Each structure stands twice: as C-alpha cells, then as structure tokens.
C-alpha cells in the first residue's frame, strides 16, 4: 500500500514486487473491502495525528526566568512525552522594530491567539510577588481562557 500511497500504479507495484498485475489488483481490492467493512483503518495522515494531540497553553511567570526559553522547551517536551502539544508564550519572537507599548501589544495579541487556539490552559499560579499573589499576567490569561 505504501507504493500506492506514493502514487504508483498497480502495474508499477507489480513490477517492483515481481508479482502479477492481477495478484496486485486482487490484493488492493481485498484491502479496500476490509477498509470499507471497518475491519482495518488506514494509517492516519500526519495532519490527522497532529489534530488529535490536544494543545496546552503553558501560562506562568516562568517567562521571567533567566533560562525562560530553555525552561519552555523543557515544558513543551514534557507535553510531547504525554501526547500533548505545548504552546509557550515565548514561542513567538517580538519583531526587533517594536519597542515599549508596541512590543507589549504584539506580545498580548500573540499570547491571546495562543490561548484561543489551545484546548487547555495550564497555569503556574504559585506566589510571584509575595504570599498569595500570583503573576497578574498569568491571572489575566486564566480569566481570559474561562
């Protein structure tokens, strides 16, 4: 079937495998019948596999760590290991031409888009600026998500 998936004809497959064209066509017909009857399913396409992996937005003040990018990659790997796709706020790169409020607007829009595309928001709400006070940006993201 792999050769057929690559676009080769039954004739080419038969020649490649050293089998008769009739034998290859019969095998194709048997496989199609088994798929139609629900006895086997074709392998999912890469886009189908990706669509079945829930997206998790990884919110938190971790973006202020000195090793924030590396930490984000670590969190995303933990997600991958468990069948999820991690979306980290620092995945995007702020255009170098933006400064101050323009950069803040860009970050806001990029993170809102990530939250909207996520199936789950996982937030680090540990104390940030003192006892009982999580990062205000993270609190906003959680509020926006719900």
Short mmCIF file of C-alpha atoms in Angstrom, two decimals:
data_model
loop_
_atom_site.label_atom_id
_atom_site.label_comp_id
_atom_site.label_asym_id
_atom_site.label_seq_id
_atom_site.Cartn_x
_atom_site.Cartn_y
_atom_site.Cartn_z
CA UNK A 1 0.00 0.00 0.00
CA UNK A 2 2.90 2.37 0.63
CA UNK A 3 3.76 2.30 -3.05
CA UNK A 4 0.16 3.07 -3.96
CA UNK A 5 0.19 5.92 -1.43
CA UNK A 6 3.21 7.30 -3.28
CA UNK A 7 1.13 7.34 -6.47
CA UNK A 8 2.49 4.23 -8.19
CA UNK A 9 0.03 2.31 -10.33
CA UNK A 10 -0.85 -1.36 -9.76
CA UNK A 11 1.31 -2.16 -12.78
CA UNK A 12 4.34 -0.38 -11.28
CA UNK A 13 3.77 -2.07 -7.91
CA UNK A 14 3.56 -5.48 -9.59
CA UNK A 15 6.79 -4.87 -11.49
CA UNK A 16 8.54 -3.60 -8.35
CA UNK A 17 7.47 -6.64 -6.30
CA UNK A 18 7.86 -9.20 -9.07
CA UNK A 19 4.20 -10.19 -8.89
CA UNK A 20 1.48 -10.37 -11.49
CA UNK A 21 -0.69 -7.32 -12.06
CA UNK A 22 -3.78 -9.45 -11.40
CA UNK A 23 -2.42 -10.55 -7.98
CA UNK A 24 -1.69 -6.94 -7.00
CA UNK A 25 -5.14 -5.75 -8.12
CA UNK A 26 -6.79 -8.57 -6.12
CA UNK A 27 -4.80 -7.60 -3.04
CA UNK A 28 -5.83 -3.96 -3.47
CA UNK A 29 -9.49 -5.00 -3.81
CA UNK A 30 -9.24 -7.12 -0.62
CA UNK A 31 -7.71 -4.23 1.31
CA UNK A 32 -10.33 -1.77 0.08
CA UNK A 33 -13.09 -4.20 1.10
CA UNK A 34 -11.59 -4.62 4.59
CA UNK A 35 -11.34 -0.84 5.00
CA UNK A 36 -14.91 -0.34 3.74
CA UNK A 37 -16.19 -3.04 6.15
CA UNK A 38 -14.40 -1.37 9.06
CA UNK A 39 -12.07 -4.32 9.66
CA UNK A 40 -8.95 -2.20 9.23
CA UNK A 41 -8.34 1.50 9.15
CA UNK A 42 -5.74 3.21 7.04
CA UNK A 43 -2.87 4.78 8.93
CA UNK A 44 -3.70 8.35 9.92
CA UNK A 45 -2.10 11.12 7.94
CA UNK A 46 0.45 13.28 9.80
CA UNK A 47 -2.05 16.15 9.91
CA UNK A 48 -4.65 13.80 11.44
CA UNK A 49 -2.18 12.68 14.11
CA UNK A 50 -1.36 16.31 14.91
CA UNK A 51 -5.06 17.21 15.09
CA UNK A 52 -5.58 14.51 17.72
CA UNK A 53 -2.96 15.97 20.05
CA UNK A 54 -4.55 18.45 22.46
CA UNK A 55 -2.88 21.87 22.63
CA UNK A 56 -1.88 23.17 26.07
CA UNK A 57 -1.10 26.84 26.64
CA UNK A 58 1.61 26.96 29.32
CA UNK A 59 0.89 30.14 31.28
CA UNK A 60 3.00 31.37 34.13
CA UNK A 61 5.66 33.72 35.40
CA UNK A 62 8.22 31.20 34.18
CA UNK A 63 8.68 33.53 31.19
CA UNK A 64 10.66 35.83 33.52
CA UNK A 65 13.25 33.19 34.42
CA UNK A 66 16.79 33.74 33.18
CA UNK A 67 16.53 30.43 31.34
CA UNK A 68 12.94 31.05 30.22
CA UNK A 69 13.36 29.77 26.65
CA UNK A 70 15.14 26.59 27.76
CA UNK A 71 12.57 26.06 30.51
CA UNK A 72 9.79 26.50 27.95
CA UNK A 73 11.39 23.88 25.70
CA UNK A 74 11.58 21.54 28.70
CA UNK A 75 7.88 22.08 29.47
CA UNK A 76 6.97 21.51 25.83
CA UNK A 77 8.98 18.27 25.81
CA UNK A 78 7.09 17.10 28.90
CA UNK A 79 3.87 17.80 26.98
CA UNK A 80 5.11 15.88 23.91
CA UNK A 81 6.09 12.92 26.09
CA UNK A 82 2.48 12.72 27.24
CA UNK A 83 0.80 13.17 23.85
CA UNK A 84 0.14 16.92 24.03
CA UNK A 85 1.49 19.92 22.18
CA UNK A 86 2.75 22.66 24.49
CA UNK A 87 2.28 26.30 23.49
CA UNK A 88 4.71 28.55 25.34
CA UNK A 89 4.30 32.34 25.48
CA UNK A 90 7.88 32.86 24.27
CA UNK A 91 7.44 30.70 21.16
CA UNK A 92 6.99 33.84 19.06
CA UNK A 93 9.71 36.41 18.50
CA UNK A 94 8.81 40.06 19.05
CA UNK A 95 9.82 41.97 15.91
CA UNK A 96 13.01 43.91 16.65
CA UNK A 97 11.43 47.11 15.30
CA UNK A 98 8.88 47.18 18.15
CA UNK A 99 9.57 48.87 21.47
CA UNK A 100 7.63 49.71 24.62
CA UNK A 101 3.87 49.69 24.20
CA UNK A 102 4.04 48.42 20.63
CA UNK A 103 6.03 45.40 21.78
CA UNK A 104 3.59 44.86 24.66
CA UNK A 105 0.64 44.98 22.23
CA UNK A 106 2.35 42.44 19.98
CA UNK A 107 3.01 40.09 22.93
CA UNK A 108 -0.60 40.48 24.12
CA UNK A 109 -2.02 39.66 20.67
CA UNK A 110 0.32 36.70 20.17
CA UNK A 111 -0.48 35.19 23.57
CA UNK A 112 -4.23 35.74 23.16
CA UNK A 113 -4.03 33.90 19.84
CA UNK A 114 -2.18 31.01 21.52
CA UNK A 115 -4.81 30.85 24.29
CA UNK A 116 -7.63 30.86 21.74
CA UNK A 117 -6.02 28.02 19.81
CA UNK A 118 -5.41 25.92 22.94
CA UNK A 119 -7.65 23.14 24.20
CA UNK A 120 -6.27 23.50 27.73
CA UNK A 121 -4.62 26.28 29.74
CA UNK A 122 -2.16 25.04 32.35
CA UNK A 123 -1.05 27.88 34.58
CA UNK A 124 1.65 28.28 37.20
CA UNK A 125 -0.24 30.25 39.84
CA UNK A 126 2.44 29.96 42.52
CA UNK A 127 3.23 33.07 44.54
CA UNK A 128 5.08 35.60 42.42
CA UNK A 129 5.35 38.98 44.16
CA UNK A 130 4.55 37.81 47.65
CA UNK A 131 2.42 35.40 49.63
CA UNK A 132 -0.89 34.66 47.94
CA UNK A 133 -0.19 36.78 44.86
CA UNK A 134 0.25 35.01 41.52
CA UNK A 135 1.59 36.85 38.49
CA UNK A 136 -1.09 39.30 37.31
CA UNK A 137 -0.47 38.48 33.64
CA UNK A 138 -0.99 34.79 34.32
CA UNK A 139 -4.15 35.55 36.30
CA UNK A 140 -5.43 37.57 33.33
CA UNK A 141 -4.67 34.71 30.93
CA UNK A 142 -6.59 32.24 33.10
CA UNK A 143 -9.51 34.66 33.32
CA UNK A 144 -9.47 35.22 29.58
CA UNK A 145 -9.43 31.48 28.94
CA UNK A 146 -12.50 30.79 31.05
#
